mmCIF file of C-alpha atoms in Angstrom:
data_model
loop_
_atom_site.group_PDB
_atom_site.id
_atom_site.type_symbol
_atom_site.label_atom_id
_atom_site.label_comp_id
_atom_site.label_asym_id
_atom_site.label_seq_id
_atom_site.Cartn_x
_atom_site.Cartn_y
_atom_site.Cartn_z
ATOM 1 C CA MET A 1 120.861 137.514 125.366
ATOM 2 C CA SER A 2 122.759 134.228 124.996
ATOM 3 C CA ILE A 3 121.789 131.907 122.151
ATOM 4 C CA ASN A 4 121.776 129.072 124.700
ATOM 5 C CA LYS A 5 118.846 130.686 126.544
ATOM 6 C CA ILE A 6 116.607 130.970 123.480
ATOM 7 C CA LYS A 7 114.993 128.015 121.744
ATOM 8 C CA LEU A 8 116.053 127.892 118.109
ATOM 9 C CA PRO A 9 113.401 127.394 115.421
ATOM 10 C CA THR A 10 112.859 123.894 114.066
ATOM 11 C CA SER A 11 110.593 124.829 111.143
ATOM 12 C CA ALA A 12 110.971 127.286 108.262
ATOM 13 C CA VAL A 13 109.213 128.513 105.144
ATOM 14 C CA ILE A 14 111.853 129.586 102.639
ATOM 15 C CA ALA A 15 110.818 131.624 99.599
ATOM 16 C CA VAL A 16 113.706 131.198 97.170
ATOM 17 C CA THR A 17 112.250 133.629 94.607
ATOM 18 C CA TYR A 18 109.339 136.015 94.121
ATOM 19 C CA ARG A 19 109.376 135.424 90.368
ATOM 20 C CA CYS A 20 106.151 133.674 89.406
ATOM 21 C CA ASN A 21 104.491 132.367 86.258
ATOM 22 C CA SER A 22 101.049 132.334 87.849
ATOM 23 C CA ARG A 23 98.462 135.104 88.187
ATOM 24 C CA CYS A 24 96.497 133.899 91.189
ATOM 25 C CA GLN A 25 93.324 135.606 92.393
ATOM 26 C CA MET A 26 94.264 135.283 96.061
ATOM 27 C CA CYS A 27 97.920 136.307 95.842
ATOM 28 C CA ASN A 28 99.902 139.162 94.290
ATOM 29 C CA ILE A 29 103.405 137.758 94.682
ATOM 30 C CA TRP A 30 103.681 137.802 90.903
ATOM 31 C CA GLN A 31 103.451 141.598 91.058
ATOM 32 C CA THR A 32 106.326 141.867 93.564
ATOM 33 C CA PRO A 33 109.412 143.483 92.000
ATOM 34 C CA THR A 34 112.280 141.014 91.628
ATOM 35 C CA GLY A 35 115.245 141.938 93.780
ATOM 36 C CA TYR A 36 118.337 140.171 95.042
ATOM 37 C CA GLU A 37 118.035 136.390 95.451
ATOM 38 C CA LEU A 38 120.205 134.523 97.927
ATOM 39 C CA LYS A 39 122.980 132.486 96.346
ATOM 40 C CA PRO A 40 122.891 128.736 97.009
ATOM 41 C CA THR A 41 125.944 128.984 99.305
ATOM 42 C CA GLU A 42 124.193 131.583 101.482
ATOM 43 C CA TYR A 43 121.674 128.961 102.595
ATOM 44 C CA LEU A 44 124.560 127.359 104.481
ATOM 45 C CA LYS A 45 124.032 130.161 107.038
ATOM 46 C CA LEU A 46 120.659 128.715 108.113
ATOM 47 C CA PRO A 47 120.416 127.262 111.651
ATOM 48 C CA ALA A 48 121.259 123.558 111.712
ATOM 49 C CA GLU A 49 118.255 122.917 113.982
ATOM 50 C CA LEU A 50 115.717 123.305 111.151
ATOM 51 C CA GLY A 51 114.051 119.912 110.747
ATOM 52 C CA ASP A 52 110.933 120.797 108.757
ATOM 53 C CA ILE A 53 111.372 123.037 105.729
ATOM 54 C CA ASN A 54 108.985 124.281 103.038
ATOM 55 C CA ILE A 55 110.624 125.737 99.931
ATOM 56 C CA THR A 56 108.258 128.073 98.141
ATOM 57 C CA GLY A 57 108.140 131.196 95.979
ATOM 58 C CA GLY A 58 106.945 132.688 93.732
ATOM 59 C CA GLU A 59 107.596 129.569 91.736
ATOM 60 C CA PRO A 60 110.714 127.815 93.096
ATOM 61 C CA PHE A 61 111.309 125.824 89.903
ATOM 62 C CA LEU A 62 112.052 129.110 88.099
ATOM 63 C CA ARG A 63 115.419 129.005 89.861
ATOM 64 C CA ASN A 64 117.861 127.031 87.749
ATOM 65 C CA ASP A 65 119.997 126.444 90.841
ATOM 66 C CA LEU A 66 117.157 125.002 92.937
ATOM 67 C CA LEU A 67 118.841 121.621 93.265
ATOM 68 C CA GLU A 68 122.022 123.282 94.549
ATOM 69 C CA ILE A 69 119.969 125.185 97.130
ATOM 70 C CA ILE A 70 118.367 121.934 98.305
ATOM 71 C CA ASP A 71 121.775 120.231 98.495
ATOM 72 C CA ASN A 72 123.121 123.024 100.698
ATOM 73 C CA ILE A 73 120.063 122.966 102.948
ATOM 74 C CA PHE A 74 120.532 119.240 103.522
ATOM 75 C CA THR A 75 124.255 119.768 104.083
ATOM 76 C CA LYS A 76 123.624 122.360 106.802
ATOM 77 C CA CYS A 77 120.283 121.330 108.320
ATOM 78 C CA ASN A 78 119.719 117.711 107.223
ATOM 79 C CA PRO A 79 115.947 118.179 107.728
ATOM 80 C CA ARG A 80 113.606 115.309 108.460
ATOM 81 C CA LYS A 81 111.251 116.669 105.818
ATOM 82 C CA LEU A 82 111.572 119.154 102.974
ATOM 83 C CA VAL A 83 108.575 120.170 100.839
ATOM 84 C CA ILE A 84 108.892 122.019 97.536
ATOM 85 C CA SER A 85 105.634 123.929 96.934
ATOM 86 C CA SER A 86 104.950 124.563 93.256
ATOM 87 C CA ASN A 87 102.147 125.636 90.941
ATOM 88 C CA GLY A 88 103.123 122.689 88.719
ATOM 89 C CA TYR A 89 103.303 124.508 85.380
ATOM 90 C CA LEU A 90 106.964 123.830 84.525
ATOM 91 C CA SER A 91 106.379 120.118 83.996
ATOM 92 C CA GLU A 92 109.638 119.295 82.196
ATOM 93 C CA ARG A 93 111.701 121.211 84.727
ATOM 94 C CA ILE A 94 109.866 119.686 87.696
ATOM 95 C CA ILE A 95 110.338 116.143 86.353
ATOM 96 C CA ALA A 96 114.028 116.785 85.597
ATOM 97 C CA VAL A 97 114.672 118.065 89.128
ATOM 98 C CA GLY A 98 112.661 115.129 90.497
ATOM 99 C CA GLN A 99 114.952 112.717 88.637
ATOM 100 C CA GLU A 100 118.027 114.367 90.145
ATOM 101 C CA ILE A 101 116.536 114.289 93.642
ATOM 102 C CA LEU A 102 115.939 110.543 93.287
ATOM 103 C CA LYS A 103 119.718 110.112 92.961
ATOM 104 C CA LYS A 104 120.301 111.779 96.349
ATOM 105 C CA ASP A 105 120.603 109.989 99.692
ATOM 106 C CA TYR A 106 117.961 112.343 101.078
ATOM 107 C CA HIS A 107 115.359 111.692 98.322
ATOM 108 C CA SER A 108 112.882 109.901 100.626
ATOM 109 C CA ARG A 109 112.602 113.070 102.731
ATOM 110 C CA VAL A 110 111.628 115.368 99.852
ATOM 111 C CA THR A 111 108.031 116.000 98.776
ATOM 112 C CA ILE A 112 106.976 117.948 95.706
ATOM 113 C CA ALA A 113 103.595 119.532 96.460
ATOM 114 C CA LEU A 114 101.506 120.994 93.646
ATOM 115 C CA SER A 115 98.598 123.426 93.980
ATOM 116 C CA LEU A 116 95.124 122.571 92.711
ATOM 117 C CA ASP A 117 92.109 124.705 93.644
ATOM 118 C CA GLY A 118 89.427 123.166 91.457
ATOM 119 C CA ILE A 119 88.881 120.909 88.475
ATOM 120 C CA GLY A 120 89.518 122.023 84.874
ATOM 121 C CA ASP A 121 88.564 125.599 84.010
ATOM 122 C CA THR A 122 87.849 126.434 87.667
ATOM 123 C CA HIS A 123 91.493 125.992 88.587
ATOM 124 C CA ASP A 124 92.639 127.797 85.427
ATOM 125 C CA LYS A 125 90.493 130.824 86.284
ATOM 126 C CA ILE A 126 91.666 130.990 89.907
ATOM 127 C CA ARG A 127 95.313 130.737 88.884
ATOM 128 C CA GLY A 128 94.946 133.073 85.911
ATOM 129 C CA VAL A 129 96.673 130.688 83.500
ATOM 130 C CA PRO A 130 94.853 128.871 80.650
ATOM 131 C CA GLY A 131 95.616 125.153 80.732
ATOM 132 C CA ALA A 132 96.979 125.293 84.306
ATOM 133 C CA PHE A 133 94.948 122.242 85.384
ATOM 134 C CA ASP A 134 96.361 120.100 82.563
ATOM 135 C CA LEU A 135 99.896 121.231 83.373
ATOM 136 C CA VAL A 136 99.486 120.166 87.016
ATOM 137 C CA LEU A 137 98.245 116.729 85.935
ATOM 138 C CA ALA A 138 101.150 116.414 83.484
ATOM 139 C CA SER A 139 103.619 117.167 86.295
ATOM 140 C CA ILE A 140 102.008 114.612 88.597
ATOM 141 C CA LYS A 141 101.946 111.870 85.961
ATOM 142 C CA GLY A 142 105.506 112.663 84.907
ATOM 143 C CA LEU A 143 106.790 112.419 88.485
ATOM 144 C CA GLN A 144 104.939 109.151 88.977
ATOM 145 C CA THR A 145 106.414 107.769 85.735
ATOM 146 C CA ILE A 146 109.995 108.338 86.959
ATOM 147 C CA GLY A 147 109.170 106.701 90.301
ATOM 148 C CA PHE A 148 108.952 109.840 92.445
ATOM 149 C CA LYS A 149 106.630 108.755 95.260
ATOM 150 C CA ASN A 150 106.342 111.760 97.594
ATOM 151 C CA ILE A 151 103.897 113.915 95.660
ATOM 152 C CA GLY A 152 101.403 116.220 97.333
ATOM 153 C CA LEU A 153 98.329 118.108 96.211
ATOM 154 C CA GLY A 154 97.365 121.306 98.022
ATOM 155 C CA PHE A 155 93.934 122.957 97.903
ATOM 156 C CA THR A 156 93.368 126.592 98.836
ATOM 157 C CA PHE A 157 89.907 127.734 99.914
ATOM 158 C CA LEU A 158 88.888 131.181 98.715
ATOM 159 C CA ALA A 159 85.582 132.918 98.106
ATOM 160 C CA GLY A 160 83.871 131.091 95.245
ATOM 161 C CA ASN A 161 85.640 127.728 95.187
ATOM 162 C CA GLU A 162 84.526 126.316 98.557
ATOM 163 C CA ASN A 163 82.480 123.522 96.967
ATOM 164 C CA CYS A 164 85.428 122.385 94.820
ATOM 165 C CA TYR A 165 87.282 120.902 97.787
ATOM 166 C CA GLU A 166 85.719 117.450 97.699
ATOM 167 C CA ALA A 167 86.457 116.883 93.995
ATOM 168 C CA VAL A 168 90.133 117.806 94.452
ATOM 169 C CA TYR A 169 90.376 115.646 97.579
ATOM 170 C CA ASN A 170 88.925 112.664 95.692
ATOM 171 C CA LEU A 171 91.334 113.266 92.807
ATOM 172 C CA ALA A 172 94.240 113.170 95.245
ATOM 173 C CA LYS A 173 92.961 109.885 96.704
ATOM 174 C CA ASN A 174 92.488 108.316 93.285
ATOM 175 C CA MET A 175 96.034 109.284 92.258
ATOM 176 C CA ASN A 176 97.549 108.152 95.598
ATOM 177 C CA LEU A 177 98.790 111.643 96.479
ATOM 178 C CA ASN A 178 99.333 113.303 99.823
ATOM 179 C CA PHE A 179 96.679 115.945 100.365
ATOM 180 C CA GLY A 180 96.543 119.191 102.282
ATOM 181 C CA ALA A 181 94.288 122.219 102.455
ATOM 182 C CA THR A 182 94.521 125.807 103.577
ATOM 183 C CA ILE A 183 92.520 129.042 103.379
ATOM 184 C CA ALA A 184 93.695 132.116 101.459
ATOM 185 C CA HIS A 185 95.143 134.641 103.892
ATOM 186 C CA ASN A 186 95.971 138.313 103.631
ATOM 187 C CA ALA A 187 99.501 139.541 104.158
ATOM 188 C CA GLU A 188 101.306 142.784 103.477
ATOM 189 C CA HIS A 189 104.811 141.547 102.801
ATOM 190 C CA TYR A 190 104.230 138.086 101.300
ATOM 191 C CA PHE A 191 100.877 137.553 99.590
ATOM 192 C CA SER A 192 100.759 141.341 99.071
ATOM 193 C CA THR A 193 96.981 141.522 99.304
ATOM 194 C CA GLN A 194 94.195 142.412 101.710
ATOM 195 C CA ALA A 195 91.416 141.291 99.356
ATOM 196 C CA ASN A 196 90.816 137.742 100.612
ATOM 197 C CA CYS A 197 87.490 137.693 102.454
ATOM 198 C CA GLY A 198 83.931 136.393 102.433
ATOM 199 C CA ILE A 199 84.594 132.662 102.530
ATOM 200 C CA ASP A 200 81.590 130.360 103.078
ATOM 201 C CA SER A 201 82.541 128.776 106.404
ATOM 202 C CA GLN A 202 79.565 126.418 106.370
ATOM 203 C CA ALA A 203 80.640 124.925 103.036
ATOM 204 C CA VAL A 204 84.170 124.546 104.420
ATOM 205 C CA ALA A 205 82.874 122.786 107.545
ATOM 206 C CA VAL A 206 80.586 120.346 105.712
ATOM 207 C CA GLN A 207 83.257 119.149 103.302
ATOM 208 C CA VAL A 208 86.261 119.179 105.624
ATOM 209 C CA ASN A 209 84.381 117.312 108.347
ATOM 210 C CA LYS A 210 83.841 114.481 105.858
ATOM 211 C CA THR A 211 87.609 114.206 105.460
ATOM 212 C CA ILE A 212 88.131 114.283 109.226
ATOM 213 C CA ASN A 213 85.543 111.541 109.751
ATOM 214 C CA GLU A 214 87.265 109.456 107.113
ATOM 215 C CA LYS A 215 90.753 109.841 108.579
ATOM 216 C CA ILE A 216 90.064 109.951 112.333
ATOM 217 C CA GLY A 217 89.931 106.163 112.578
ATOM 218 C CA SER A 218 93.616 105.976 111.687
ATOM 219 C CA PHE A 219 96.323 105.403 114.299
ATOM 220 C CA ALA A 220 99.023 107.036 112.154
ATOM 221 C CA LYS A 221 100.357 110.137 113.931
ATOM 222 C CA ASN A 222 100.642 112.073 110.660
ATOM 223 C CA GLU A 223 97.017 111.391 109.671
ATOM 224 C CA LEU A 224 95.701 112.324 113.096
ATOM 225 C CA GLY A 225 97.754 115.516 113.038
ATOM 226 C CA LYS A 226 96.131 116.383 109.703
ATOM 227 C CA CYS A 227 92.706 115.839 111.269
ATOM 228 C CA TYR A 228 93.443 118.364 113.983
ATOM 229 C CA PHE A 229 94.867 120.815 111.455
ATOM 230 C CA LEU A 230 91.667 120.525 109.398
ATOM 231 C CA HIS A 231 89.645 121.050 112.582
ATOM 232 C CA GLY A 232 91.618 124.258 113.100
ATOM 233 C CA LEU A 233 90.899 125.221 109.492
ATOM 234 C CA ILE A 234 87.152 125.013 110.128
ATOM 235 C CA PHE A 235 87.564 127.032 113.321
ATOM 236 C CA TRP A 236 89.527 129.766 111.516
ATOM 237 C CA SER A 237 86.995 129.932 108.666
ATOM 238 C CA LYS A 238 84.271 130.698 111.218
ATOM 239 C CA THR A 239 86.150 132.978 113.602
ATOM 240 C CA ASN A 240 89.290 134.300 111.861
ATOM 241 C CA LYS A 241 91.109 133.128 114.972
ATOM 242 C CA SER A 242 93.752 130.482 115.546
ATOM 243 C CA ILE A 243 92.696 127.474 117.580
ATOM 244 C CA LEU A 244 96.154 127.348 119.221
ATOM 245 C CA PRO A 245 98.638 129.991 120.407
ATOM 246 C CA CYS A 246 100.922 131.162 117.614
ATOM 247 C CA ALA A 247 104.231 129.330 117.208
ATOM 248 C CA ALA A 248 105.757 131.911 114.860
ATOM 249 C CA LEU A 249 109.341 132.883 115.688
ATOM 250 C CA SER A 250 109.512 130.659 118.765
ATOM 251 C CA ASP A 251 109.307 127.510 116.633
ATOM 252 C CA SER A 252 109.241 128.699 113.027
ATOM 253 C CA ILE A 253 110.534 131.435 110.743
ATOM 254 C CA PHE A 254 109.978 132.823 107.257
ATOM 255 C CA LEU A 255 112.934 133.635 104.999
ATOM 256 C CA ASP A 256 112.355 135.789 101.917
ATOM 257 C CA PRO A 257 114.434 135.590 98.693
ATOM 258 C CA GLU A 258 116.712 138.463 99.745
ATOM 259 C CA GLY A 259 117.606 136.814 103.064
ATOM 260 C CA ASN A 260 115.269 138.818 105.296
ATOM 261 C CA ILE A 261 113.932 136.840 108.255
ATOM 262 C CA TYR A 262 110.400 137.304 109.610
ATOM 263 C CA PRO A 263 108.380 135.464 112.278
ATOM 264 C CA CYS A 264 106.086 134.165 109.521
ATOM 265 C CA ASN A 265 104.777 135.106 106.085
ATOM 266 C CA ILE A 266 101.929 137.176 107.595
ATOM 267 C CA LEU A 267 103.609 139.537 110.069
ATOM 268 C CA ASN A 268 105.648 142.262 108.382
ATOM 269 C CA ILE A 269 108.262 142.393 111.137
ATOM 270 C CA LYS A 270 111.816 141.925 109.879
ATOM 271 C CA ILE A 271 114.270 140.719 112.512
ATOM 272 C CA GLY A 272 117.405 140.670 110.365
ATOM 273 C CA ASN A 273 119.085 139.544 107.153
ATOM 274 C CA LEU A 274 121.291 136.501 106.565
ATOM 275 C CA THR A 275 123.598 138.396 104.228
ATOM 276 C CA VAL A 276 124.374 140.969 106.916
ATOM 277 C CA LYS A 277 124.659 138.947 110.131
ATOM 278 C CA ASP A 278 125.029 135.357 111.228
ATOM 279 C CA PHE A 279 121.763 133.734 112.262
ATOM 280 C CA ASP A 280 122.836 133.482 115.918
ATOM 281 C CA ASP A 281 123.320 137.261 116.047
ATOM 282 C CA ILE A 282 119.949 137.862 114.382
ATOM 283 C CA TRP A 283 118.185 135.430 116.716
ATOM 284 C CA THR A 284 119.528 137.072 119.877
ATOM 285 C CA GLY A 285 119.209 140.644 118.594
ATOM 286 C CA GLU A 286 116.958 143.465 119.730
ATOM 287 C CA GLU A 287 114.597 143.189 116.739
ATOM 288 C CA ALA A 288 114.027 139.491 117.386
ATOM 289 C CA GLU A 289 113.224 140.196 121.018
ATOM 290 C CA LYS A 290 110.671 142.847 120.016
ATOM 291 C CA ALA A 291 109.085 140.452 117.525
ATOM 292 C CA ARG A 292 108.752 137.704 120.164
ATOM 293 C CA LYS A 293 106.689 140.023 122.330
ATOM 294 C CA ILE A 294 104.379 140.828 119.405
ATOM 295 C CA THR A 295 103.834 137.220 118.334
ATOM 296 C CA THR A 296 102.746 136.195 121.828
ATOM 297 C CA ALA A 297 99.578 138.240 121.186
ATOM 298 C CA CYS A 298 99.557 138.196 117.409
ATOM 299 C CA PRO A 299 97.502 141.036 115.869
ATOM 300 C CA HIS A 300 96.882 138.985 112.698
ATOM 301 C CA PRO A 301 95.998 135.422 113.784
ATOM 302 C CA CYS A 302 96.237 132.859 110.996
ATOM 303 C CA TRP A 303 95.983 129.115 110.497
ATOM 304 C CA MET A 304 98.419 127.825 107.924
ATOM 305 C CA VAL A 305 100.637 124.759 107.807
ATOM 306 C CA CYS A 306 103.800 126.805 108.357
ATOM 307 C CA THR A 307 102.706 127.935 111.833
ATOM 308 C CA GLY A 308 99.853 125.506 112.545
ATOM 309 C CA LYS A 309 101.970 122.364 112.345
ATOM 310 C CA PRO A 310 104.597 123.578 114.867
ATOM 311 C CA ALA A 311 101.778 124.790 117.137
ATOM 312 C CA ILE A 312 100.147 121.347 117.076
ATOM 313 C CA LYS A 313 103.454 119.708 118.013
ATOM 314 C CA LYS A 314 103.923 122.188 120.852
ATOM 315 C CA HIS A 315 100.379 121.766 122.182
ATOM 316 C CA TRP A 316 100.152 118.033 121.527
ATOM 317 C CA LEU A 317 98.109 117.372 124.677
ATOM 318 C CA LYS A 318 95.255 119.678 123.638
ATOM 319 C CA ALA A 319 95.321 118.256 120.119
ATOM 320 C CA GLY A 320 95.480 114.705 121.485
ATOM 321 C CA ILE A 321 92.438 115.211 123.715
ATOM 322 C CA TRP A 322 90.426 116.541 120.759
ATOM 323 C CA ILE A 323 91.542 113.589 118.593
ATOM 324 C CA LEU A 324 90.552 111.083 121.281
ATOM 325 C CA ASN A 325 87.148 112.725 121.792
ATOM 326 C CA ARG A 326 86.516 112.788 118.039
ATOM 327 C CA LYS A 327 87.514 109.122 117.734
ATOM 328 C CA VAL A 328 85.107 108.129 120.511
ATOM 329 C CA SER A 329 82.316 110.301 119.123
ATOM 330 C CA ASN A 330 82.694 108.807 115.647
ATOM 331 C CA LEU A 331 82.803 105.288 117.069
ATOM 332 C CA ILE A 332 79.572 105.860 118.988
ATOM 333 C CA CYS A 333 77.848 107.288 115.892
ATOM 334 C CA TYR A 334 79.074 104.350 113.801
ATOM 335 C CA SER A 335 77.903 101.833 116.409
ATOM 336 C CA LYS A 336 74.435 103.387 116.639
ATOM 337 C CA THR A 337 74.083 103.335 112.856
ATOM 338 C CA PHE A 338 75.334 99.751 112.627
ATOM 339 C CA PHE A 339 72.995 98.375 115.298
ATOM 340 C CA LYS A 340 70.040 100.380 114.001
ATOM 341 C CA LYS A 341 70.498 98.911 110.524
ATOM 342 C CA GLY A 342 71.226 95.500 111.994
ATOM 343 C CA PHE A 343 68.075 95.298 114.099
ATOM 344 C CA ARG A 344 65.983 96.477 111.176
ATOM 345 C CA GLY A 345 67.377 93.562 109.227
ATOM 346 C CA PHE A 346 66.279 90.880 111.725
ATOM 347 C CA PRO A 347 63.360 88.738 110.496
ATOM 348 C CA LYS A 348 60.101 89.021 112.408
ATOM 349 C CA ILE A 349 59.168 85.948 114.558
#
């Protein structure tokens, strides 16, 4: 099949290493044997169409050549947005790389996003590292001190920490950080676990709906997109189903440290390897065609940023209708409350 007849992906999650200095409850990447890791120059083989990229691990800052990898990705793809997802423990290294990024022409398009799943000892226990919470705060404050503005905080729901969401969200607001949330998923080839289960969907709904109600009044496209993503998060917590058709492979890909390409970080369906073939050959190959048929009726539906965000862009009309309805609903509720309180406040004649 000709490459011209197949839409190329515009989004990618790129795991640059499986080495990890965390011992997370919801993920066993740290137990994955370390194999070959793509050289920085091999990232020049990525498709130029990638406009939204998430660099992850393992812990990406364990790679001493991370900055070179990022340089090559911008040389080849020049993405609109690149997020580096980190556990935040290597504070000195993170701040040093942040300083170098600030010298680059592309610095305004790079976000460093740190994980935080609770406050204090709660986060330390979930991540399996004593003092992890303090290390994350040190990384945030260090980045802010050098003038690095695009800093994110990511919360992961798992069984037992559902009621910690609001405290982490408020911390992000107080520190002027971007904020995102997800739910721990199972995956054979990435998270290497099937143990994530039993989440309290009601607790998720109560807290996340507060965030949606707070943000839905915005007219910023990014904020409204986050509202719909959070709505999908509530839906998945209740049903274990995606609120939108999967965008994996058609719009997004997952690249592991060895160069293997998958539809996403959930489906264990390898379509090829960058070190063996050019991306165009992989994308039009037989394995890719088989994977496309599987993802159209995905056997393991998920709702994560890597596939949810492209799906929202693709199905913008459905998302837009929900956003409009939620805006109107919230406005009506606000108006009723306002007038009810107002009339109660009128003096009697």
